[in-house]
Short mmCIF file of C-alpha atoms and ligand atoms in Angstrom, two decimals:
data_model
loop_
_atom_site.label_atom_id
_atom_site.label_comp_id
_atom_site.label_asym_id
_atom_site.label_seq_id
_atom_site.Cartn_x
_atom_site.Cartn_y
_atom_site.Cartn_z
CA MET A 22 -0.04 -0.09 0.26
CA LYS A 23 1.26 3.50 -1.40
CA ILE A 24 0.04 6.44 0.78
CA LEU A 25 0.76 10.33 0.16
CA GLY A 26 1.23 12.09 3.60
CA ILE A 27 0.62 15.68 3.75
CA GLU A 28 1.48 17.46 6.97
CA THR A 29 1.50 21.62 7.64
CA SER A 30 -0.31 21.94 10.81
CA CYS A 31 2.55 24.37 11.62
CA ASP A 32 5.51 25.80 10.15
CA GLU A 33 6.76 22.75 8.96
CA THR A 34 5.06 22.20 4.60
CA ALA A 35 5.82 19.35 3.98
CA ALA A 36 5.74 16.22 1.78
CA ALA A 37 6.02 11.78 1.57
CA VAL A 38 5.14 8.70 0.58
CA VAL A 39 5.31 5.74 2.57
CA ALA A 40 4.56 2.17 1.95
CA ARG A 41 3.30 -0.34 3.36
CA ALA A 42 3.98 -3.36 3.40
CA ALA A 43 1.36 -6.68 4.68
CA ASP A 44 3.65 -7.85 7.52
CA GLY A 45 2.46 -4.30 8.74
CA SER A 46 6.81 -3.12 8.32
CA GLY A 47 6.84 -0.04 6.81
CA ARG A 48 9.69 2.56 4.34
CA ILE A 49 9.91 6.07 3.83
CA LEU A 50 9.66 6.67 -0.60
CA SER A 51 10.00 10.22 0.09
CA ASN A 52 10.28 12.58 2.46
CA VAL A 53 10.39 16.69 1.59
CA VAL A 54 9.93 18.84 4.18
CA LEU A 55 10.41 22.97 3.86
CA SER A 56 11.27 24.77 7.18
CA GLN A 57 10.20 28.13 7.84
CA LEU A 58 12.16 28.89 10.57
CA ASP A 59 13.59 32.30 8.88
CA GLU A 60 9.58 33.91 7.88
CA HIS A 61 8.91 33.81 11.18
CA ARG A 62 12.63 34.12 13.41
CA ALA A 63 11.95 38.14 13.55
CA TYR A 64 9.20 37.21 15.69
CA GLY A 65 10.11 34.64 17.82
CA GLY A 66 7.67 32.47 17.32
CA VAL A 67 5.28 31.59 14.78
CA VAL A 68 2.87 33.75 12.89
CA PRO A 69 -0.35 32.17 11.90
CA GLU A 70 -1.24 34.04 9.30
CA ILE A 71 2.93 33.50 7.66
CA ALA A 72 2.53 30.28 8.32
CA ALA A 73 -0.79 30.05 6.25
CA ARG A 74 0.60 31.75 2.80
CA SER A 75 3.53 29.52 2.96
CA HIS A 76 1.77 26.82 3.00
CA LEU A 77 -0.31 27.57 0.08
CA ASP A 78 2.69 29.22 -2.38
CA HIS A 79 4.71 26.28 -1.77
CA LEU A 80 3.37 22.99 -0.74
CA ASP A 81 2.21 22.35 -4.86
CA ARG A 82 5.41 21.73 -5.59
CA LEU A 83 6.75 19.69 -2.83
CA VAL A 84 3.81 16.97 -3.17
CA ALA A 85 5.32 16.84 -6.81
CA GLN A 86 8.83 16.58 -5.57
CA ALA A 87 7.72 13.95 -3.02
CA MET A 88 6.13 12.07 -6.08
CA THR A 89 9.08 12.78 -8.08
CA GLU A 90 12.01 11.25 -5.57
CA ALA A 91 9.21 8.31 -4.76
CA GLU A 92 9.33 7.35 -8.83
CA THR A 93 5.66 7.13 -8.71
CA ASP A 94 2.66 9.14 -9.48
CA PHE A 95 -0.83 9.93 -8.36
CA ALA A 96 -2.57 6.27 -10.68
CA ALA A 97 -0.42 3.82 -8.17
CA LEU A 98 -0.84 5.95 -5.14
CA ASP A 99 -4.14 3.81 -2.57
CA GLY A 100 -4.68 6.55 -0.34
CA VAL A 101 -3.88 10.56 0.95
CA ALA A 102 -3.84 11.59 4.12
CA ALA A 103 -3.07 14.81 5.38
CA THR A 104 -2.83 16.17 9.11
CA ALA A 105 -6.59 17.54 9.81
CA GLY A 106 -5.69 18.63 12.88
CA PRO A 107 -5.26 19.95 16.03
CA GLY A 108 -2.13 22.98 14.96
CA LEU A 109 -2.84 26.53 13.38
CA ILE A 110 -6.35 26.36 11.32
CA GLY A 111 -5.17 27.94 8.65
CA GLY A 112 -1.98 25.92 8.29
CA VAL A 113 -4.10 22.61 8.26
CA MET A 114 -6.94 23.95 6.04
CA VAL A 115 -4.59 24.44 3.25
CA GLY A 116 -2.65 20.80 3.40
CA ALA A 117 -6.43 18.90 4.45
CA LEU A 118 -8.21 20.55 1.32
CA THR A 119 -5.02 20.00 -0.80
CA ALA A 120 -5.57 16.46 0.23
CA LYS A 121 -8.95 16.13 -0.73
CA ALA A 122 -8.66 17.83 -3.97
CA ILE A 123 -6.19 15.54 -5.18
CA ALA A 124 -8.02 12.38 -3.86
CA TRP A 125 -11.44 13.97 -5.61
CA SER A 126 -9.77 13.69 -8.41
CA ARG A 127 -8.06 10.24 -7.84
CA GLY A 128 -10.55 8.70 -6.75
CA LEU A 129 -8.85 7.70 -3.87
CA PRO A 130 -8.79 7.62 -0.76
CA PHE A 131 -9.19 10.20 1.94
CA ILE A 132 -7.04 10.19 5.63
CA ALA A 133 -7.97 12.72 7.68
CA VAL A 134 -4.88 12.23 10.23
CA ASN A 135 -4.99 13.47 13.91
CA HIS A 136 -1.83 15.34 14.18
CA LEU A 137 -0.37 13.69 17.34
CA GLU A 138 -1.41 10.37 15.90
CA GLY A 139 1.37 10.56 13.69
CA HIS A 140 3.81 11.57 16.42
CA ALA A 141 2.14 8.43 18.10
CA LEU A 142 2.57 5.79 16.23
CA THR A 143 5.95 6.84 13.77
CA ALA A 144 7.65 4.00 16.52
CA ARG A 145 5.64 1.28 13.99
CA LEU A 146 7.49 3.05 11.14
CA THR A 147 10.79 3.09 12.18
CA ALA A 148 11.36 -0.21 14.51
CA GLN A 149 13.81 -1.90 12.59
CA ASP A 150 11.12 -5.27 13.46
CA PRO A 151 6.78 -4.45 13.06
CA ASN A 152 7.06 -6.73 17.06
CA GLU A 153 9.47 -4.51 18.01
CA ALA A 154 6.47 -1.26 18.70
CA ALA A 155 3.58 -4.25 18.59
CA PHE A 156 0.91 -2.09 20.56
CA PRO A 157 0.56 -1.51 23.25
CA TYR A 158 2.88 0.24 23.96
CA LEU A 159 3.88 3.47 26.21
CA LEU A 160 3.92 6.67 25.03
CA LEU A 161 5.64 9.64 26.11
CA LEU A 162 4.57 12.77 23.66
CA VAL A 163 6.89 16.12 23.82
CA SER A 164 6.02 18.54 21.57
CA GLY A 165 5.53 22.06 21.67
CA GLY A 166 2.28 22.10 22.38
CA HIS A 167 1.56 19.05 23.98
CA CYS A 168 3.38 16.74 27.01
CA GLN A 169 0.69 13.11 27.82
CA LEU A 170 2.49 10.22 28.49
CA LEU A 171 -0.87 8.07 27.47
CA ALA A 172 -1.43 3.86 27.51
CA VAL A 173 -1.59 3.23 23.44
CA GLU A 174 -3.31 -0.22 22.75
CA GLY A 175 -4.61 0.71 19.04
CA VAL A 176 -4.67 2.28 15.89
CA GLY A 177 -7.11 5.33 17.56
CA ARG A 178 -6.89 3.75 20.77
CA TYR A 179 -4.99 5.82 23.76
CA ARG A 180 -5.32 6.07 27.83
CA VAL A 181 -4.38 8.82 28.79
CA TYR A 182 -2.13 8.71 32.06
CA GLY A 183 -0.72 11.79 33.05
CA GLY A 184 -0.45 15.56 30.61
CA THR A 185 0.35 18.88 31.56
CA VAL A 186 -1.40 21.47 33.89
CA ASP A 187 0.24 24.08 32.27
CA ASP A 188 3.08 24.24 30.05
CA ALA A 189 4.13 22.64 27.13
CA VAL A 190 7.61 20.41 27.28
CA GLY A 191 8.25 22.16 24.07
CA GLU A 192 7.32 25.65 24.51
CA ALA A 193 9.35 25.61 28.36
CA PHE A 194 12.06 25.31 25.89
CA ASP A 195 10.86 27.68 23.47
CA LYS A 196 10.69 30.60 26.39
CA THR A 197 14.02 29.51 28.07
CA ALA A 198 16.09 30.00 25.47
CA LYS A 199 14.05 33.89 24.73
CA LEU A 200 15.08 34.59 28.50
CA LEU A 201 18.24 33.57 27.16
CA GLY A 202 18.84 35.19 24.20
CA LEU A 203 19.27 32.25 22.33
CA GLY A 204 17.04 32.43 19.80
CA TYR A 205 14.38 31.07 17.59
CA PRO A 206 13.03 27.93 17.25
CA GLY A 207 14.74 27.06 21.37
CA GLY A 208 14.60 23.08 21.92
CA PRO A 209 18.08 22.87 20.31
CA ALA A 210 19.27 25.51 20.58
CA VAL A 211 18.69 25.19 24.48
CA GLU A 212 20.77 21.63 23.74
CA ARG A 213 23.39 23.39 21.97
CA ALA A 214 24.25 25.95 25.04
CA ALA A 215 24.34 22.64 27.48
CA GLU A 216 26.79 21.18 25.82
CA THR A 217 29.56 23.68 25.48
CA ALA A 218 28.65 24.21 29.65
CA GLU A 219 31.84 24.80 31.53
CA ARG A 220 30.24 24.72 34.85
CA PRO A 221 27.29 22.41 33.82
CA GLU A 222 26.18 22.10 38.34
CA ARG A 223 26.45 25.79 38.89
CA PHE A 224 22.72 26.16 39.18
CA ALA A 225 20.81 24.11 40.89
CA LEU A 226 17.19 24.38 39.62
CA ASN A 227 14.42 21.86 40.55
CA PRO A 228 12.99 18.73 38.65
CA PRO A 229 9.09 19.82 39.24
CA MET A 230 6.70 17.19 40.27
CA GLN A 231 9.22 15.09 41.31
CA GLY A 232 7.75 12.22 43.80
CA ARG A 233 4.45 12.71 42.91
CA ALA A 234 1.52 10.48 43.39
CA THR A 235 0.42 11.18 39.00
CA CYS A 236 1.78 11.04 36.21
CA ASP A 237 1.47 15.09 35.32
CA PHE A 238 3.19 17.69 34.52
CA SER A 239 4.57 21.17 34.49
CA PHE A 240 7.07 22.79 33.72
CA SER A 241 5.60 26.69 34.62
CA GLY A 242 7.56 26.73 37.68
CA LEU A 243 10.62 25.45 35.75
CA LYS A 244 10.68 28.59 32.61
CA THR A 245 10.31 30.82 36.34
CA GLY A 246 13.41 29.81 38.21
CA VAL A 247 15.71 30.23 34.94
CA ARG A 248 14.22 33.52 35.06
CA GLN A 249 14.77 33.86 39.23
CA GLN A 250 18.71 32.80 38.48
CA ILE A 251 19.54 35.64 36.13
CA GLN A 252 18.06 38.06 37.96
CA ARG A 253 19.87 36.87 40.08
CA LEU A 254 23.13 37.03 38.24
CA GLY A 255 22.30 40.74 38.33
CA LYS A 256 24.36 41.54 35.19
CA PRO A 257 22.71 43.16 32.21
CA THR A 258 24.13 41.45 29.74
CA LEU A 259 24.82 37.26 30.02
CA SER A 260 28.30 35.76 29.14
CA ALA A 261 27.69 32.85 26.74
CA SER A 262 29.61 30.16 29.33
CA ASP A 263 26.01 31.96 32.36
CA LYS A 264 24.01 31.37 28.90
CA ALA A 265 26.01 27.18 29.15
CA ASP A 266 25.76 26.95 32.12
CA LEU A 267 21.35 28.41 32.81
CA ALA A 268 20.80 25.67 29.66
CA ALA A 269 22.57 22.92 31.00
CA ALA A 270 21.11 23.84 34.54
CA PHE A 271 17.00 23.65 32.77
CA GLN A 272 17.42 21.29 30.23
CA ARG A 273 18.60 18.96 33.71
CA ALA A 274 16.07 19.66 35.35
CA ALA A 275 13.16 18.69 32.04
CA ALA A 276 14.76 15.67 31.54
CA LEU A 277 14.89 14.44 35.78
CA SER A 278 11.60 15.40 35.43
CA LEU A 279 10.21 13.87 32.43
CA ALA A 280 12.20 10.52 33.44
CA ASP A 281 10.59 10.58 37.00
CA ARG A 282 7.19 11.05 35.12
CA THR A 283 7.95 8.65 33.01
CA ARG A 284 8.99 5.64 35.88
CA ARG A 285 5.35 6.56 37.35
CA ALA A 286 3.77 6.11 34.08
CA ALA A 287 5.77 2.87 33.03
CA VAL A 288 5.21 1.39 35.90
CA ARG A 289 1.89 1.74 36.03
CA PHE A 290 1.54 0.41 32.36
CA SER A 291 3.06 -2.55 33.66
CA GLU A 292 0.93 -3.50 35.96
CA GLU A 293 -2.28 -2.79 33.68
CA VAL A 294 -1.51 -3.62 30.52
CA ALA A 295 1.33 -5.69 30.25
CA PRO A 296 5.17 -6.21 31.61
CA GLY A 297 7.54 -5.92 29.48
CA ARG A 298 6.09 -3.86 26.73
CA ALA A 299 8.27 -1.04 24.49
CA LEU A 300 8.55 2.45 26.26
CA VAL A 301 8.08 4.71 22.88
CA VAL A 302 9.27 8.39 22.99
CA ALA A 303 7.71 11.56 20.05
CA GLY A 304 7.56 14.59 19.33
CA GLY A 305 9.87 17.18 18.62
CA VAL A 306 11.38 17.80 22.22
CA ALA A 307 12.58 13.42 21.27
CA ALA A 308 15.13 14.69 19.83
CA ASN A 309 17.10 15.74 22.86
CA ARG A 310 19.93 13.53 23.75
CA THR A 311 19.79 14.19 27.09
CA ILE A 312 16.55 13.22 26.86
CA ARG A 313 16.80 10.25 25.50
CA ALA A 314 19.77 9.45 27.23
CA HIS A 315 16.85 9.87 30.62
CA LEU A 316 14.31 7.79 29.09
CA ALA A 317 16.18 5.11 27.78
CA GLN A 318 17.61 4.89 31.71
CA VAL A 319 14.19 4.79 32.62
CA ALA A 320 12.79 1.61 30.40
CA ASP A 321 15.71 -0.20 31.56
CA GLU A 322 15.27 0.28 35.08
CA THR A 323 11.50 -0.91 34.72
CA GLY A 324 12.36 -3.54 32.27
CA MET A 325 11.04 -1.96 29.29
CA ARG A 326 12.28 -2.06 25.46
CA PHE A 327 13.54 1.74 24.70
CA GLN A 328 11.77 2.95 21.23
CA ALA A 329 12.49 6.43 19.77
CA PRO A 330 12.30 7.72 16.30
CA PRO A 331 15.56 8.98 14.44
CA LEU A 332 16.47 12.47 15.46
CA LYS A 333 14.54 14.54 11.58
CA LEU A 334 11.53 11.96 12.35
CA CYS A 335 11.05 13.28 15.20
CA THR A 336 10.15 16.87 14.08
CA ASP A 337 7.64 17.94 12.51
CA ASN A 338 6.88 15.96 9.09
CA ALA A 339 5.32 14.25 7.12
CA ALA A 340 6.22 10.58 6.51
CA MET A 341 4.71 10.51 9.91
CA ILE A 342 1.21 11.69 8.88
CA ALA A 343 1.20 9.07 5.72
CA TRP A 344 2.24 5.94 7.96
CA ALA A 345 -0.71 7.04 10.38
CA GLY A 346 -2.80 7.37 6.93
CA ALA A 347 -1.46 3.79 6.35
CA GLU A 348 -1.90 2.43 9.86
CA ARG A 349 -5.72 3.10 9.80
CA LEU A 350 -6.36 2.47 6.14
CA ALA A 351 -5.00 -1.01 6.35
CA LEU A 352 -7.68 -1.01 9.20
CA GLY A 353 -10.97 0.40 6.72
CA LEU A 354 -10.31 4.25 8.28
CA THR A 355 -11.14 6.99 5.56
CA ASP A 356 -12.50 10.13 5.79
CA GLY A 357 -14.73 12.69 3.56
CA LEU A 358 -14.28 14.80 2.07
CA ASP A 359 -16.49 16.94 3.91
CA PHE A 360 -14.61 16.30 7.18
CA ARG A 361 -13.91 19.73 9.11
CA PRO A 362 -10.05 19.97 10.33
CA ARG A 363 -10.02 20.81 13.73
CA PRO A 364 -8.05 23.36 15.76
CA ARG A 365 -8.58 21.14 18.27
CA TRP A 366 -8.47 17.50 18.91
CA PRO A 367 -7.34 15.57 21.55
CA LEU A 368 -5.90 11.94 20.84
CA ALA A 369 -8.68 10.07 23.41
CA GLU A 370 -11.35 11.73 21.67
CA LEU A 371 -9.74 9.49 18.05
CA SER A 372 -12.26 7.01 16.29
CA ALA A 373 -11.31 3.54 15.87
CA PRO A 374 -12.45 -0.20 15.36
CA GLU A 375 -12.72 -2.20 18.37
CA THR A 376 -10.94 -5.06 16.65
CA ALA A 377 -8.07 -2.42 15.70
CA ALA A 378 -5.60 -4.15 18.35
O1 LIG B 13 6.92 18.25 16.94
P1 LIG B 13 7.25 19.85 16.86
O2 LIG B 13 8.59 19.52 16.21
O3 LIG B 13 5.83 20.76 16.40
C1 LIG B 13 5.15 19.99 17.03
O4 LIG B 13 3.84 19.29 17.61
O5 LIG B 13 5.00 21.46 18.71
O6 LIG B 13 8.11 20.49 18.37
C2 LIG B 13 8.93 21.58 18.59
C3 LIG B 13 9.20 21.23 19.29
C4 LIG B 13 9.66 22.92 20.10
O7 LIG B 13 9.17 23.72 21.24
C5 LIG B 13 10.89 23.07 20.19
O8 LIG B 13 11.73 23.91 20.47
C6 LIG B 13 12.01 21.19 20.65
O9 LIG B 13 9.85 20.73 20.04
N1 LIG B 13 12.60 20.87 20.30
C7 LIG B 13 13.30 20.48 20.97
C8 LIG B 13 14.73 19.87 20.53
N2 LIG B 13 14.34 20.15 19.32
C9 LIG B 13 13.00 19.90 18.78
N3 LIG B 13 13.70 20.74 21.99
C10 LIG B 13 14.58 20.10 22.76
N4 LIG B 13 15.83 19.57 22.42
C11 LIG B 13 15.53 19.14 21.36
N5 LIG B 13 16.97 18.68 20.21
ZN1 LIG B 14 4.22 18.29 16.59
#
């Protein structure tokens, strides 16, 4: 089965073609991503109207490029999938409408993909062996807008263990980068700065929520902690080594908090669902090497297998959307051309057949 996928929910315009074999294994035939970073940098964040217009300007060309690189044509496709939410609605509409137009003109099924499900199922595309990310598994979803622990029981079947009570962890990385003057996007900038820290232990920040009985997160206090440390330094401008040491302190506290919350969820999952399953991390923040190392250790301690997608498939891309579309189509789940894009669309509200596991 061959699926074209389109992603336009934030500041990446992306198109990809993915193949799914009968045994459930996947292969990326093409994966084109155009980042709009330069268009938004001056504003220190994504401007929705600029993003939507830019998607409109570039998407047709990127779809053509993805088809050429995959050495395929529309007649050889089995379906067209697009992110239909959650996300910046103007951009989501550009991608979903484009996919619907292709599906309608070629008589192909259209699959409305939830962006979060794209992240959630990526490990099944990239696992060496489909059994390594077989359902059920525990998922830590960490991106710019989301921070959740979920039991993934099948396509469309998610049970939420915990979420953030304030900021998402990616948002905290982005805000911390802004406080430190490290630029945009914040996550990779904080990680790079932390790597150069000469005294990574110089500042102490408490990992939020550590030891709490729930599986919830909180990151706004951590960002405030960074601001207070900056104020305590009392300097008009921070030196490069101040920034690096603060970035390292923030990253360490964030990683420790994620690890602590995930450990709690891993114990619960092992008791309630099954022991010895996979611990999967997904979303843009999953690209962070320090966080990956902490989570690998949690998996080790709790008898789980750690699964993390390759770095470039952690941040937004269309291969994950095409793949989620393929997984849905394989179960006979398609959507009408009247599907309305959804700015908000929690995973718990997804449609799924009872037999999806
Ligand atoms: O999944 P994603 O590409 O877009 C959303 O769906 O939100 O995630 C973007 C988020 C941003 O907050 C970005 O700063 C963060 O992921 N991020 C990182 C790293 N790379 C991206 N955070 C920490 N370390 C990284 N290396
Ligand atoms: Zn994302």
